[in-house]
Short mmCIF file of C-alpha atoms and ligand atoms in Angstrom, two decimals:
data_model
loop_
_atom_site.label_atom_id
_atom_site.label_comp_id
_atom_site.label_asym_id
_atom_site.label_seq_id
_atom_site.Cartn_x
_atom_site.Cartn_y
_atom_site.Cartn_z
CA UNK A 109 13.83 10.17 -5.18
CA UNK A 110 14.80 12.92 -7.16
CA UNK A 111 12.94 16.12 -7.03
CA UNK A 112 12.13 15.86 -3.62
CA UNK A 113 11.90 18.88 -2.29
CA UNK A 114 10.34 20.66 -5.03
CA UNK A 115 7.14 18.72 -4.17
CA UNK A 116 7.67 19.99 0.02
CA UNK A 117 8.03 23.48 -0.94
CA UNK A 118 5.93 25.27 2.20
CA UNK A 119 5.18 28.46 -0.21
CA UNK A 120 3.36 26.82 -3.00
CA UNK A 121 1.73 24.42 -0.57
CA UNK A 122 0.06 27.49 1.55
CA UNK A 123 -0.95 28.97 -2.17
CA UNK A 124 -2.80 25.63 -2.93
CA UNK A 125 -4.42 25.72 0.43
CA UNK A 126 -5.36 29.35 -0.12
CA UNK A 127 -6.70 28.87 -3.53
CA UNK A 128 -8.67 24.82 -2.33
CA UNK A 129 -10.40 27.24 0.30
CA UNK A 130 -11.42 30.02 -2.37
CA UNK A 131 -12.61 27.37 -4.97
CA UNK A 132 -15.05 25.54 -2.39
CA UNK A 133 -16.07 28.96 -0.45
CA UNK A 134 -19.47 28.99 -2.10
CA UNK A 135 -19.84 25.10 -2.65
CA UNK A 136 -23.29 24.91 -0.16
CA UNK A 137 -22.24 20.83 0.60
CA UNK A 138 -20.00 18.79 1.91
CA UNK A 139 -17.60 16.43 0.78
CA UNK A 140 -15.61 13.21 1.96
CA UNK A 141 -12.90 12.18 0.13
CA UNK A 142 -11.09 8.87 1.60
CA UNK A 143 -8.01 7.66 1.22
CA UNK A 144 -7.41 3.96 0.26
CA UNK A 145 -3.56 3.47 0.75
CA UNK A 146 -1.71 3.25 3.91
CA UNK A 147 1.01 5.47 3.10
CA UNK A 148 -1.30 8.16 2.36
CA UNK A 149 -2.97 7.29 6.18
CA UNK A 150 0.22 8.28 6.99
CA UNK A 151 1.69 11.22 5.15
CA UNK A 152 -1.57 12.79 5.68
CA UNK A 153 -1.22 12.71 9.73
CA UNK A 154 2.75 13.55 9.05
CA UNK A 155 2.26 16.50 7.38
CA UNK A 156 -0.56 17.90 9.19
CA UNK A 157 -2.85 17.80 5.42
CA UNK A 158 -6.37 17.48 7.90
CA UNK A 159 -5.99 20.99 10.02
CA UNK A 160 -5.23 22.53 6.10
CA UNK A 161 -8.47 21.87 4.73
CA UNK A 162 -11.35 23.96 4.76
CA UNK A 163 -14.15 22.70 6.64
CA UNK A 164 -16.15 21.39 4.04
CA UNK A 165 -13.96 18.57 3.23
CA UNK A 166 -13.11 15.82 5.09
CA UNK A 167 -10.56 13.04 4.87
CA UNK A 168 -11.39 9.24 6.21
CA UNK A 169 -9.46 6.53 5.76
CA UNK A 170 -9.61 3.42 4.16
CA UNK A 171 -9.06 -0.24 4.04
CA UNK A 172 -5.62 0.17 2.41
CA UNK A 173 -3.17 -1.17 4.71
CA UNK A 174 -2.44 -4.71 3.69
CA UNK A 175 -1.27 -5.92 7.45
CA UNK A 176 -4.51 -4.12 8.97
CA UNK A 177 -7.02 -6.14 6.83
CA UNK A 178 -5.26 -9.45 6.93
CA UNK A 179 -8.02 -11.42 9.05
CA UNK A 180 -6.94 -12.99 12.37
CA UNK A 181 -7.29 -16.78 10.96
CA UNK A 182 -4.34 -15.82 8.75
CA UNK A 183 -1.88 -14.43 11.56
CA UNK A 184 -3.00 -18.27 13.23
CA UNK A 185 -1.82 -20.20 10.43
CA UNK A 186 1.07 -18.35 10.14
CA UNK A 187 1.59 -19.00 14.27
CA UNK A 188 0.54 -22.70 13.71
CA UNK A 189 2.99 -22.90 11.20
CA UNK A 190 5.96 -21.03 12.94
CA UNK A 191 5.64 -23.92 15.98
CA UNK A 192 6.84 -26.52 12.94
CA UNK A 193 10.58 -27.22 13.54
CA UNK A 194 11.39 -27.43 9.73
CA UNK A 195 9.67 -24.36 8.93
CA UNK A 196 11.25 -20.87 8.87
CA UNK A 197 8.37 -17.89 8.32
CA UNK A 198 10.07 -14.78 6.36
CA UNK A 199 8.09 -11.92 6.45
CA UNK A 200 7.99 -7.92 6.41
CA UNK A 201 8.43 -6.56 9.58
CA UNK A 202 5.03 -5.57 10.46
CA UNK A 203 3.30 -9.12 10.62
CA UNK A 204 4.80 -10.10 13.37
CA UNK A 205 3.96 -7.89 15.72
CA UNK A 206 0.04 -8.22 14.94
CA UNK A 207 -2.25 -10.24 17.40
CA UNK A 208 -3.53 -13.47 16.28
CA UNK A 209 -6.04 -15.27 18.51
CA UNK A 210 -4.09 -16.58 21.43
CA UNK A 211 -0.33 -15.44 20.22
CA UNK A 212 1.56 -13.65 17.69
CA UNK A 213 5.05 -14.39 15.51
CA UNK A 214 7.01 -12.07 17.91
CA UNK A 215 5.86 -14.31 20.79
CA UNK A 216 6.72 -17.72 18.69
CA UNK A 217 10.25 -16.18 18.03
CA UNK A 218 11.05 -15.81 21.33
CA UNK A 219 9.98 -19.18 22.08
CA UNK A 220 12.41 -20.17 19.84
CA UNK A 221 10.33 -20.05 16.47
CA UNK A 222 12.51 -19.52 13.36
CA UNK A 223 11.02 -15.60 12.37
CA UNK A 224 13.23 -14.09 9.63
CA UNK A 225 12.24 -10.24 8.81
CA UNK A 226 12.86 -9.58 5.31
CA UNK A 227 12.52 -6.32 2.88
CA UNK A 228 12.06 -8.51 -0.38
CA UNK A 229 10.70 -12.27 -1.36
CA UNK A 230 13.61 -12.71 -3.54
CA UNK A 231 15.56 -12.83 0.26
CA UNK A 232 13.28 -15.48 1.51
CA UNK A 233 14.35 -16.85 -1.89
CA UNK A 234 17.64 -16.69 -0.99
CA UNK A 235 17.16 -18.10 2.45
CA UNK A 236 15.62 -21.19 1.12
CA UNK A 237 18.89 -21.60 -1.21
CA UNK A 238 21.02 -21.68 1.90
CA UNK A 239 19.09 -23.54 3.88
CA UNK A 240 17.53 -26.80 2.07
CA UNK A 241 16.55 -28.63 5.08
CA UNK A 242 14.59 -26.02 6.14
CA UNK A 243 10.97 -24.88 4.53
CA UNK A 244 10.49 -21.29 3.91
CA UNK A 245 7.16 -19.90 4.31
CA UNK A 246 6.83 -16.11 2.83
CA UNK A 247 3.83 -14.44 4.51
CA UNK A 248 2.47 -12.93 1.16
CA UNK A 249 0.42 -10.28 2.40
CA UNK A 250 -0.19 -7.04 0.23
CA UNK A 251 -2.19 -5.66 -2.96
CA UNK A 252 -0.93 -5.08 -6.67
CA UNK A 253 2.04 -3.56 -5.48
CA UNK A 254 3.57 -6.37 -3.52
CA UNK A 255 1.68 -9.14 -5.69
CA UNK A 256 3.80 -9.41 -8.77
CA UNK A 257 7.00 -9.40 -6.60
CA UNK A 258 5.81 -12.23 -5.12
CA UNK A 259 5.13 -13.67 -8.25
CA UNK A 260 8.19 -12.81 -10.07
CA UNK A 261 9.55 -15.00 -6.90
CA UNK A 262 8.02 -17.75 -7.10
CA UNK A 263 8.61 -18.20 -10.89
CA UNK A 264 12.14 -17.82 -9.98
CA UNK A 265 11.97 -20.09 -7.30
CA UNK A 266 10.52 -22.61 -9.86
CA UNK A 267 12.67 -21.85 -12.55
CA UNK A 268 15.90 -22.55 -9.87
CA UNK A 269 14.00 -25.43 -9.10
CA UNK A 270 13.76 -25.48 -5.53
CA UNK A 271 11.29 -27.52 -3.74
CA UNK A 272 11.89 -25.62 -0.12
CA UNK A 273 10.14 -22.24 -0.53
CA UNK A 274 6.54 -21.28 -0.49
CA UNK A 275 4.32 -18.23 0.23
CA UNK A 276 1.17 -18.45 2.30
CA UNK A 277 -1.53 -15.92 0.22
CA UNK A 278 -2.89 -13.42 1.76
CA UNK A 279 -3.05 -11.24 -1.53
CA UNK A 280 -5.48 -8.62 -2.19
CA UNK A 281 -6.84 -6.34 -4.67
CA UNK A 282 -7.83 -2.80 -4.02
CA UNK A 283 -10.63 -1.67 -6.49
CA UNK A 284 -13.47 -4.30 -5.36
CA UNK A 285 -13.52 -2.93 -2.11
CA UNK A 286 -13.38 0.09 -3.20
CA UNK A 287 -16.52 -0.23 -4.97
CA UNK A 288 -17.98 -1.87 -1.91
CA UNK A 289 -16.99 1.12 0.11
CA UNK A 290 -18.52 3.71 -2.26
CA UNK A 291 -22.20 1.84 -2.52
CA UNK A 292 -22.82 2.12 0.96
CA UNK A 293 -25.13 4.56 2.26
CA UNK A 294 -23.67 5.40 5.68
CA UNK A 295 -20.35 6.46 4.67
CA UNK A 296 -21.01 8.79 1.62
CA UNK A 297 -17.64 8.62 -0.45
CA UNK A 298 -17.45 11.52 -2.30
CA UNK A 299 -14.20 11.26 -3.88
CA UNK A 300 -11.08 8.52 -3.67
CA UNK A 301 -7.79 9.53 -3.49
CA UNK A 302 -6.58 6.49 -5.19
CA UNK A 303 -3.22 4.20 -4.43
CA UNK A 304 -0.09 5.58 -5.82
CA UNK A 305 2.20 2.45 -5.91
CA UNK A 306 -0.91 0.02 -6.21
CA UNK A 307 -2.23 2.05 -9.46
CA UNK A 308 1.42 2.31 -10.90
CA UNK A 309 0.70 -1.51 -11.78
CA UNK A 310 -2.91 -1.38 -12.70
CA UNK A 311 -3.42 2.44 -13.91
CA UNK A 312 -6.37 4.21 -13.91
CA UNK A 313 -8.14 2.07 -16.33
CA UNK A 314 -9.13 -0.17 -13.37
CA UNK A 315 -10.56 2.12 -11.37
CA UNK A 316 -12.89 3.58 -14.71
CA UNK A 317 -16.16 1.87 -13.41
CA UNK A 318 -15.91 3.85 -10.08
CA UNK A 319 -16.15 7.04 -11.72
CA UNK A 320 -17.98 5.43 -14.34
CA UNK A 321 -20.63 3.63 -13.09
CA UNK A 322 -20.75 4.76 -9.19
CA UNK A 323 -20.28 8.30 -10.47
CA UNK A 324 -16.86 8.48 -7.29
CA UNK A 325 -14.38 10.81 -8.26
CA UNK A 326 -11.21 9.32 -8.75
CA UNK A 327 -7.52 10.68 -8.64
CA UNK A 328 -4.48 8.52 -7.97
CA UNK A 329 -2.17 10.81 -6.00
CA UNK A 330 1.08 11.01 -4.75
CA UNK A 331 2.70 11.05 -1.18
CA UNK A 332 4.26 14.25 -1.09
CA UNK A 333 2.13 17.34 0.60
CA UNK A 334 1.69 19.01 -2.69
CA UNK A 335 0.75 15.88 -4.22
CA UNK A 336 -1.51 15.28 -1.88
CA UNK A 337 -2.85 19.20 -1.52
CA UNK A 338 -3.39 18.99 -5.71
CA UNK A 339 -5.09 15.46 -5.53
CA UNK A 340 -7.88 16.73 -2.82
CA UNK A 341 -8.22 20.31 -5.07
CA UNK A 342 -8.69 18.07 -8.17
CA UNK A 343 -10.95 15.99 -6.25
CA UNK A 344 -13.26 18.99 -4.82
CA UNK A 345 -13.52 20.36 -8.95
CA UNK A 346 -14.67 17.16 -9.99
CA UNK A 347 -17.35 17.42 -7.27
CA UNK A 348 -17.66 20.93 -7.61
CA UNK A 349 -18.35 20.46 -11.55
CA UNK A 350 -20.34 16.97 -11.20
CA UNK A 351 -18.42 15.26 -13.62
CA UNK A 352 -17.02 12.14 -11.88
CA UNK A 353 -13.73 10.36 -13.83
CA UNK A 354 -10.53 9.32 -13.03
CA UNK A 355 -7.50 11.78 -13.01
CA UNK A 356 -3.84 10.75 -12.12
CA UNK A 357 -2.13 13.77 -10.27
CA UNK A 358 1.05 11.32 -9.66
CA UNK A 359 1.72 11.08 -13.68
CA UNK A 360 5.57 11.13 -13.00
CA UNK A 361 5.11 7.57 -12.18
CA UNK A 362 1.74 6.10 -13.41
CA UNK A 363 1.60 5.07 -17.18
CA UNK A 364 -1.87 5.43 -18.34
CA UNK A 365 -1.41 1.51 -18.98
CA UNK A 366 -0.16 1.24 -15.88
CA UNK A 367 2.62 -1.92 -15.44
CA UNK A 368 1.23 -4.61 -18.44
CA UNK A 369 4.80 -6.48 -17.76
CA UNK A 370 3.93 -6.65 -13.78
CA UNK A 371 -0.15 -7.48 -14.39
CA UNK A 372 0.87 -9.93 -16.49
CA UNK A 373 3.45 -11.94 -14.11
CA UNK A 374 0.86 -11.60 -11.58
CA UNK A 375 -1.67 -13.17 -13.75
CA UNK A 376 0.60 -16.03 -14.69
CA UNK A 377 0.75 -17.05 -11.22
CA UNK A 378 -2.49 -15.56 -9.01
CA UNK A 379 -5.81 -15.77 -10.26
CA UNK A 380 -8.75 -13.92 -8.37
CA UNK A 381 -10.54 -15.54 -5.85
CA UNK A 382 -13.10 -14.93 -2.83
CA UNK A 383 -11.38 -13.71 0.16
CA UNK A 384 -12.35 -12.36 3.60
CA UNK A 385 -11.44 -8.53 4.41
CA UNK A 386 -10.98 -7.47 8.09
CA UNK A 387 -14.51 -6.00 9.16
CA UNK A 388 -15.33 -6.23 6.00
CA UNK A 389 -16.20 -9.99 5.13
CA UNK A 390 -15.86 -11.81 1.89
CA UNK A 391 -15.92 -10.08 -0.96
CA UNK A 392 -16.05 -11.61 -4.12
CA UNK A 393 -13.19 -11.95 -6.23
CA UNK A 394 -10.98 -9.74 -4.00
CA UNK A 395 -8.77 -11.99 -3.28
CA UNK A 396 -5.53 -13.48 -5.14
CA UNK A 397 -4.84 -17.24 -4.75
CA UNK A 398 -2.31 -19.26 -6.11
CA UNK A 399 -3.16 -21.06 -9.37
CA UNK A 400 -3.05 -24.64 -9.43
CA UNK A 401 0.05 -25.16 -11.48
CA UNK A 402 1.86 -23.57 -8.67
CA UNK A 403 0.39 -25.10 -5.95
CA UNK A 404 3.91 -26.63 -4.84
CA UNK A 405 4.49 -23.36 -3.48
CA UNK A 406 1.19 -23.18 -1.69
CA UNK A 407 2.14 -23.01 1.83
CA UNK A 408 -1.78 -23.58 3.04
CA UNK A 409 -1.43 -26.80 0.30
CA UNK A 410 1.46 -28.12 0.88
CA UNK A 411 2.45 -27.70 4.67
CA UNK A 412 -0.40 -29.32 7.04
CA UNK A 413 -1.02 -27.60 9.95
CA UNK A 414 -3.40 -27.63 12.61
CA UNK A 415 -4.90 -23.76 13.21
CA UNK A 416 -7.09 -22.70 16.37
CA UNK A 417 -10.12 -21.36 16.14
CA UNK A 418 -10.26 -18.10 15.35
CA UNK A 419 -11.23 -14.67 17.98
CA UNK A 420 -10.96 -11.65 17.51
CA UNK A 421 -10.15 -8.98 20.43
CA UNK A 422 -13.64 -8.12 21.42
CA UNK A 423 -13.28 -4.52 22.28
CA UNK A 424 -11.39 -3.40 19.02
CA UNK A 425 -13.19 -1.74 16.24
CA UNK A 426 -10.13 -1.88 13.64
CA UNK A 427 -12.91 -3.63 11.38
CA UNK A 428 -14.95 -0.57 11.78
CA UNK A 429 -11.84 1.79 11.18
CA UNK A 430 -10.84 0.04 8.21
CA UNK A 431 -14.31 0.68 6.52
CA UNK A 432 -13.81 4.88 7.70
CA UNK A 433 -16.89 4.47 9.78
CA UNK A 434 -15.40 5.19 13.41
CA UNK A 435 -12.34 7.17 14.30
CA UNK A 436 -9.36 5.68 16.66
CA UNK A 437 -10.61 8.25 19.52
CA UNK A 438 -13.78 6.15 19.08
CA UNK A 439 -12.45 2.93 20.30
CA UNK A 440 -12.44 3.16 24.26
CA UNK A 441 -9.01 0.91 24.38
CA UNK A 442 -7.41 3.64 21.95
CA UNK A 443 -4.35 4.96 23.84
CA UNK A 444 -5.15 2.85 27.23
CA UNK A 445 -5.10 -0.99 26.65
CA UNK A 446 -3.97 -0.48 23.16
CA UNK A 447 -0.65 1.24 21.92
CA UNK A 448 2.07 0.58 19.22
CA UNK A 449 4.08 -0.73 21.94
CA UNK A 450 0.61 -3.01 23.08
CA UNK A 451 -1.25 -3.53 20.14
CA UNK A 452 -4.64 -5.16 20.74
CA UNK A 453 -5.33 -4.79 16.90
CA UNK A 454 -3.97 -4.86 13.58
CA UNK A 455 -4.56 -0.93 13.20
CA UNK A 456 -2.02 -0.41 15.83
CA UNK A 457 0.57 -2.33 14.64
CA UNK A 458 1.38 -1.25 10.94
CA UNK A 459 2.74 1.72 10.78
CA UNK A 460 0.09 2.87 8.05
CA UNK A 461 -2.59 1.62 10.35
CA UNK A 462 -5.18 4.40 11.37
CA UNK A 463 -4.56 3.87 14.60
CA UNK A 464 -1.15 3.60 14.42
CA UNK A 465 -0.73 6.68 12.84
CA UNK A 466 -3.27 8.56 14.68
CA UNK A 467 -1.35 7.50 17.78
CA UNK A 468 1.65 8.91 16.50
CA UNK A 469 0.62 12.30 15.49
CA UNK A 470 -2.86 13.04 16.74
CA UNK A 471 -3.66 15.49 19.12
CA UNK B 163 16.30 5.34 -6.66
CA UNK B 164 18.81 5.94 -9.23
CA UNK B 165 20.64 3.06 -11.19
CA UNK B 166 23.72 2.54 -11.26
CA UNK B 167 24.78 -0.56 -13.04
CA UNK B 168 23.03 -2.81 -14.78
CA UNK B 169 23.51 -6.52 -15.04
CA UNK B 170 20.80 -8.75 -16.71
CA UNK B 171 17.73 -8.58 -15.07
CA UNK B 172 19.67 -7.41 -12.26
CA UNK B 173 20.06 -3.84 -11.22
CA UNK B 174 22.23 -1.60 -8.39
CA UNK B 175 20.15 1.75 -7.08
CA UNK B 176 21.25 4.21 -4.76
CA UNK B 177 19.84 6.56 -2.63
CA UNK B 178 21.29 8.93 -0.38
CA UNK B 179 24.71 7.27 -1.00
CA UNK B 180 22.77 3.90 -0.27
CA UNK B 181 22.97 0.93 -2.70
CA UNK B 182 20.49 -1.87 -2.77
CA UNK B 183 20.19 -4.49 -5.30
CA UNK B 184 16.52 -4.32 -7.57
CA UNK B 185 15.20 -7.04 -9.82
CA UNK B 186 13.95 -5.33 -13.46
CA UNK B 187 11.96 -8.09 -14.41
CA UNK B 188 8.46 -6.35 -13.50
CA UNK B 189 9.65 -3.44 -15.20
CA UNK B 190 7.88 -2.53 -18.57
CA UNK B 191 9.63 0.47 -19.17
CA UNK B 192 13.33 0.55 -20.54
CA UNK B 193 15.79 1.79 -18.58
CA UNK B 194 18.95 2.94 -18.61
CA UNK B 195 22.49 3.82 -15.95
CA UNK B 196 21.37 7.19 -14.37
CA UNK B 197 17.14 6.69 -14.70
CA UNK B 198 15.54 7.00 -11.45
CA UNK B 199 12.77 3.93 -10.72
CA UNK B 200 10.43 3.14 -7.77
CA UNK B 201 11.40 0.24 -6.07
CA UNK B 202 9.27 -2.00 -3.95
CA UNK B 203 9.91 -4.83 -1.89
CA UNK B 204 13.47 -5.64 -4.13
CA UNK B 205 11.58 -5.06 -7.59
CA UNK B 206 11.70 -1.77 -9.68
CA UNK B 207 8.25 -1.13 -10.50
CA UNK B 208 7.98 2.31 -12.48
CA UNK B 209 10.38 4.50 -14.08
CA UNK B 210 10.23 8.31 -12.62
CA UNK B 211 9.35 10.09 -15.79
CA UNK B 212 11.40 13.16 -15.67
CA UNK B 213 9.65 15.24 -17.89
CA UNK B 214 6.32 14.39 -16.26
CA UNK B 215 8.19 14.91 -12.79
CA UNK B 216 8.96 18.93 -14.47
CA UNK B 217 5.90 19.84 -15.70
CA UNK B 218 4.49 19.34 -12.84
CA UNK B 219 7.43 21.53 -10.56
CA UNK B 220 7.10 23.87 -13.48
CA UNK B 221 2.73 24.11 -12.70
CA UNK B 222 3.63 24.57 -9.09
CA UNK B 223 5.90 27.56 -9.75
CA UNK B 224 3.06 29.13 -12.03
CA UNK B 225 0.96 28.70 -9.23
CA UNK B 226 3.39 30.16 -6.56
CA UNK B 227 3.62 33.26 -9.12
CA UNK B 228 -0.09 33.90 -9.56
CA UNK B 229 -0.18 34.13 -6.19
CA UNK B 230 0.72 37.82 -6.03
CA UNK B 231 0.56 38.91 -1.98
CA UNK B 232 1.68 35.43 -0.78
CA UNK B 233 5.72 35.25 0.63
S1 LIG C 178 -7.17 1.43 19.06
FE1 LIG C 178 -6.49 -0.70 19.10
S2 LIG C 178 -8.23 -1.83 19.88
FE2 LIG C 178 -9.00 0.16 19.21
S3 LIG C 178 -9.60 -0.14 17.09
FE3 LIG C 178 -7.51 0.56 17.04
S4 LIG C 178 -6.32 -1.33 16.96
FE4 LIG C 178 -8.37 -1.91 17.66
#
């Protein structure tokens, strides 16, 4: 994108570090500010943001990476339905690699499972025009930022009129667990840095009753290390001055209103639901299903399928990462039984999972 | 990415001398040949707001020139 490096520049990033240090020097507490978006799990490892901070503050992560809290029952439907000869599964990369109970897509594939890895719906769209015979099954796993694309692809697949591709839901939506997060006692949220992409569709509005009524700091921030540096100093004022609201740091590309053309293609063809949340359980209306007027792209309708019962690994504590209340060097298969190249849990295998990332660039 | 062409609801970005193809219909904001958007998964989401984008570079540099002492 343009601009890049103007938001990289190493001299003004020491000068915010310099001045985050002088502004909490005399604040007697200490604060925790997590981050609820995988590609800020990321950057933030990348670029080194943790060993920057003074010690008052410190970063956790949070359930925001849409492949890590994707429960294991889902991955075994998905398998279940990979072993059907008429059914192709189109996906983003990342599913495939994560463990379901007893096997995973990448496994299926090379038994001869049709596994296509796509970078957009509208291609599994466009797989299910050239092959009619075949059923296409999009694994529609993600929050408001992936949501209305799959939307906007299923009304296109309905107004093309084709009977072959569907989407099993997985969708999710980021500020009811959020809220979840911030009542409990253990982990003592001080301050979200809040989704870039996600709140570029929703705004800030939606996270209002955070700040509002949980009295969390908010501030949707951007990827880049001054981003990021800005967010957490705009974060530690807010906590600093005790007045709790919702700031966006990453104006450039969040409206105040947010996307009303996306929210309202995703309301046309999700409505909320109750859905379960790695480590997390159910949560109420977290969920996005597919309304009944579309349910002839309902994969989990339409396709019958036997699934196996569902087990977790019972060593991993990605449930427990997920929620910012353990660390990967807390999990004794971290780094030994599990690796990106091994992955025992979802954490490992997304690249924005914790434990992917604190694999890649932890000490 | 920036656009390039426009056709319908139908749009060419590049990047880095990369084109991919990007669906506007989630896009609220208009847009024209040579506006930079956000794309995910195939669909432009946001429109960079260049002005926005400045104000913010233009913050940073008042920062960097507060800063007296530091190179
Ligand atoms: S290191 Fe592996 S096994 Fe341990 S919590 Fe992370 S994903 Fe699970």
């Amino acid at each position: 994108m343009k601009y890049l490096d103007a938001f990289r520049d190493g001299a003004v990033a020491r000068r915010l570090v310099e001045q985050l240090h002088a502004r909490v020097a005399d604040y007697a507490g200490a604060m925790t500010f997590m981050e609820v978006c995988g590609t800020h799990t990321m950057a933030i490892y990348q670029h080194g943001i943790r060993s920057l901070l003074p010690p008052q503050i410190r970063l956790i992560s949070g359930p925001g990476c849409p492949v890590c809290v994707t429960p294991v029952d889902y991955v075994d439907h998905a398998v279940a339905l990979s072993r059907l000869p008429e059914v192709v599964i189109a996906t983003f990369g990342d599913m495939v690699r994560v463990p379901g109970s007893s096997s995973n897509l990448q496994h299926e594939q090379a038994r001869g499972a049709s596994v296509r890895i796509v970078y957009s719906p509208l291609d599994a769209l466009a797989l299910a025009q050239k092959q009619p015979e075949k059923k296409i099954v999009f694994l529609g796993v993600g929050f408001e930022t992936t949501a209305p694309t799959i939307a906007g692809s299923i009304l296109a697949a309905q107004r093309q009129g084709l009977t072959n591709f569907f989407v099993l839901g997985a969708n999710k939506t980021i500020p009811i667990p959020m809220a979840a997060l911030a009542a409990d006692p253990e982990l003592q949220v001080s301050g979200y840095l809040c989704p870039a992409h996600v709140s570029a569709i929703i705004g800030p509005g939606a996270y209002a009753p955070l700040a509002e009524q949980l009295g969390v700091p908010c501030v949707i921030t951007g990827f880049e290390p001054l981003d990021m540096l800005q967010g957490i100093a705009m974060l530690a004022d807010q906590v600093i001055e005790g007045r709790p609201r919702v700031e966006t740091q990453y104006s450039r590309i969040v409206r105040p209103e947010g996307n009303p053309r996306a929210r309202d293609i995703l309301a046309q063809v999700f409505a909320p639901c109750d859905v379960p949340w790695r480590g997390i359980g159910v949560i109420p209306g977290s969920g996005l299903c597919i309304r009944d007027e579309f349910a002839a792209f309902d994969a989990a309708r339409r396709i019958a399928v036997e699934v196996e019962a569902p087990r977790e690994h019972p060593g991993c504590l990605c449930g427990e990462i997920l929620k910012g209340k353990v660390r990967p060097g807390d999990c004794p298969l971290f780094r030994t039984a599990c690796t990106p190249e091994n992955p025992v849990g979802a954490c490992m295998v997304s690249s924005e999972g914790t434990c992917a990332a604190e694999y890649k660039y932890g000490i | 990415m920036q656009i390039k062409t426009i056709d319908g609801d139908l749009a060419v970005c590049e990047i880095d001398g990369v084109q991919r193809e990007a669906s506007l219909m989630l896009l609220a904001d208009p847009v024209a040949v040579g506006d930079f958007v956000l794309i995910h998964a195939g669909f432009a989401i946001s429109k960079l707001d260049e002005e926005d984008a400045q104000a913010t570079i233009d913050l940073f540099r008042r920062i960097l020139a507060e800063g007296g002492g530091v190179e």
